[in-house]
CSV table of C-alpha atoms in Angstrom, one decimal:
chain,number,residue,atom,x,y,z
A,160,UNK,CA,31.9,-22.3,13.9
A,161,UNK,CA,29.1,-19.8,13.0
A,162,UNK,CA,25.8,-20.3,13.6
A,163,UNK,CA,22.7,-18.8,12.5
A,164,UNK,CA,19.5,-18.7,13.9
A,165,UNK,CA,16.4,-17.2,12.2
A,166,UNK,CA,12.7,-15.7,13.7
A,167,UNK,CA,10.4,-12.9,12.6
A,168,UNK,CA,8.2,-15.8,10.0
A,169,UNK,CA,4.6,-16.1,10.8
A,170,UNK,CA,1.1,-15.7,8.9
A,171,UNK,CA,0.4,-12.4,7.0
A,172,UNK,CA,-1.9,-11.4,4.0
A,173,UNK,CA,-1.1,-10.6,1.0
A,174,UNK,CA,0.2,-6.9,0.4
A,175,UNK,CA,1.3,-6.9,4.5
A,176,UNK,CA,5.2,-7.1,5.4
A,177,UNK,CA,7.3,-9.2,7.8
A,178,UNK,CA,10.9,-8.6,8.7
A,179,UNK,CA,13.1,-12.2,9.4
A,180,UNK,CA,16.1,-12.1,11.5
A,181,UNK,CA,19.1,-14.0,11.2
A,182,UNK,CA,21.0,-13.8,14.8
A,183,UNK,CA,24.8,-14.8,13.8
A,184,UNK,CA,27.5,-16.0,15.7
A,185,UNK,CA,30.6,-17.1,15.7
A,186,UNK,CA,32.1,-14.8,13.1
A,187,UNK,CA,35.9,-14.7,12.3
A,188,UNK,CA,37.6,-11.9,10.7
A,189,UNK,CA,37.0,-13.3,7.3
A,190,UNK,CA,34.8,-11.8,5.0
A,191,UNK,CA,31.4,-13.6,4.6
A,192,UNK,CA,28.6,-14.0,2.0
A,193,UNK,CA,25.3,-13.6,3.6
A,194,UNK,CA,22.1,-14.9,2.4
A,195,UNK,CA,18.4,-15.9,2.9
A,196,UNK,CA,17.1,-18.5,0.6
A,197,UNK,CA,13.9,-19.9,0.8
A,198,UNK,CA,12.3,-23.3,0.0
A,199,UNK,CA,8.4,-24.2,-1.2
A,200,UNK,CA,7.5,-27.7,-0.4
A,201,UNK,CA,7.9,-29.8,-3.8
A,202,UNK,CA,11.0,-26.9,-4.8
A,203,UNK,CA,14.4,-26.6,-5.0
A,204,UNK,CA,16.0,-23.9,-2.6
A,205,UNK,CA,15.6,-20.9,-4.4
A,206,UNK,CA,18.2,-17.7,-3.4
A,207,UNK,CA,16.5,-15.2,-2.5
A,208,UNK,CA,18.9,-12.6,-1.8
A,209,UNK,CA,22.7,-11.7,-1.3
A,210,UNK,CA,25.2,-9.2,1.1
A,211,UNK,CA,28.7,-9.5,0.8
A,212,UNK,CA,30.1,-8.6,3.6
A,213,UNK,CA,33.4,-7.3,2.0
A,214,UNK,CA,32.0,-4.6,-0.7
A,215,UNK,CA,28.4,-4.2,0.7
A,216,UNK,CA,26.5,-4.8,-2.3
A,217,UNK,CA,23.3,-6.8,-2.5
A,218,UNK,CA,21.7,-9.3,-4.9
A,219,UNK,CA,18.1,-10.4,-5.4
A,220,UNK,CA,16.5,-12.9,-7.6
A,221,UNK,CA,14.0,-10.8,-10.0
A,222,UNK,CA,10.7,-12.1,-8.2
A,223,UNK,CA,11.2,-10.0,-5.3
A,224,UNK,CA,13.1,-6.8,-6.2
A,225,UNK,CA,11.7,-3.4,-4.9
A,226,UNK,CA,10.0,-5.6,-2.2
A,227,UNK,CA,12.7,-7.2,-0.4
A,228,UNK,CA,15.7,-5.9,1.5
A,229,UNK,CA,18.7,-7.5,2.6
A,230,UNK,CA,20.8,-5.4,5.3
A,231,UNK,CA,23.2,-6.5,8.6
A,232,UNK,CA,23.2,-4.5,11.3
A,233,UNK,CA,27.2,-5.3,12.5
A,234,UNK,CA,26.9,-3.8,16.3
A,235,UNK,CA,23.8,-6.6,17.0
A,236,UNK,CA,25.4,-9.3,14.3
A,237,UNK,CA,22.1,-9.6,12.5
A,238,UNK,CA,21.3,-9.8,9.4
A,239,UNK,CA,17.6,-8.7,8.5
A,240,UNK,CA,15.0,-9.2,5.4
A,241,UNK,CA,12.5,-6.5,5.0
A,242,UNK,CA,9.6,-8.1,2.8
A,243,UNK,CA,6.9,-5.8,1.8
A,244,UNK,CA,3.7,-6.5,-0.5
A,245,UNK,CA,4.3,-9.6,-0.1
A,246,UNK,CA,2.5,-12.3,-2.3
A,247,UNK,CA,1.1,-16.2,-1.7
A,248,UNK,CA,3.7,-17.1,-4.2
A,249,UNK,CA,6.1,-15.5,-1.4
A,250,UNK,CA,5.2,-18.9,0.6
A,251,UNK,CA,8.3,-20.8,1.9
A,252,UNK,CA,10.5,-21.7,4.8
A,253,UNK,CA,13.2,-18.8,4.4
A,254,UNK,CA,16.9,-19.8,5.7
A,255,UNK,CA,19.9,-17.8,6.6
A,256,UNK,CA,22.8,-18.9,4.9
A,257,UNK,CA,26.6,-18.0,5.7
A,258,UNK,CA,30.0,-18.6,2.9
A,259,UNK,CA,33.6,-17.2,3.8
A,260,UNK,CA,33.7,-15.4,0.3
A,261,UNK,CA,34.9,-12.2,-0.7
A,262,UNK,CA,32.4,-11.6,-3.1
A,263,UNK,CA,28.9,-13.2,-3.7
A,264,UNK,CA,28.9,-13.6,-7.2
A,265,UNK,CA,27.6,-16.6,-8.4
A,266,UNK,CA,26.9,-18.1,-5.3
A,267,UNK,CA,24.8,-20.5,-5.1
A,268,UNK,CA,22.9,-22.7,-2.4
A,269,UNK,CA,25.7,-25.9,-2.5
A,270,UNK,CA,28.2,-23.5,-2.3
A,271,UNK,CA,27.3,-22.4,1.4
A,272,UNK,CA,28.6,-23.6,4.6
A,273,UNK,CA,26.4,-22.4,7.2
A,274,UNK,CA,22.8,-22.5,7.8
A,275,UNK,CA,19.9,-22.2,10.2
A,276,UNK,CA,17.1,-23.8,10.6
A,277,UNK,CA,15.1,-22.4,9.4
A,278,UNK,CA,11.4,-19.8,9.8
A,279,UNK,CA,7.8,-20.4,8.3
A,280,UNK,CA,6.4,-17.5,5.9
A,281,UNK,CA,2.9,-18.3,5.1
A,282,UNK,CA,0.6,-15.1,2.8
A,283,UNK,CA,-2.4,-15.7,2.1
A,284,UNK,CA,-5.2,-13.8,-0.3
């Protein structure tokens, strides 16, 4: 069973940075899809970005490419999103999400089987 826990949310102005961690554990030998989504009250989840374990590559929705980073460190079996200038719109509870997937095409929130619970960003003007 994997589980994910996430920190690293808080309060920050906008153009500042905050990196979330997603501690994961539990892993098989499968290959995973790795995700943070995030969530503004009134919203539907929203993907935010994508790493598939498998191939490396990374997807990001188009509001937060060339700010956002996704990247797993393997030896400490956490997965990290670097978000610089960030912006009020930016305002959500982000969420660590986990799929046993080859790939991470296509994926969307439904189609993920683990999650955590969950870490506050809040940017203000």
């Amino acid at each position: 069973q994997v589980q994910l826990v996430e920190s690293g949310g808080g309060s920050v102005q906008a153009g500042g940075s905050l990196r979330l961690s997603c501690a994961v554990s539990g892993y098989t030998d499968s290959d995973y899809c790795m995700a943070w989504f995030r969530q503004a009250p009134g919203n539907e989840r929203e993907r935010v970005a994508r790493f598939s374990t498998t191939s490396g590559l990374t997807y990001y929705v188009a509001s937060v490419k060339g700010r956002f980073t996704i990247s797993q460190d393997n030896a400490k079996n956490t997965l990290y999103l670097q978000m610089n200038d960030l912006k009020p719109e930016d305002t959500a509870m982000y969420y660590c999400a986990a799929k046993v997937s080859n790939t991470c095409a296509n994926l969307v929130a439904v189609d993920f089987n683990y999650w955590g619970q969950g870490t506050q960003v809040t940017v203000s003007l």
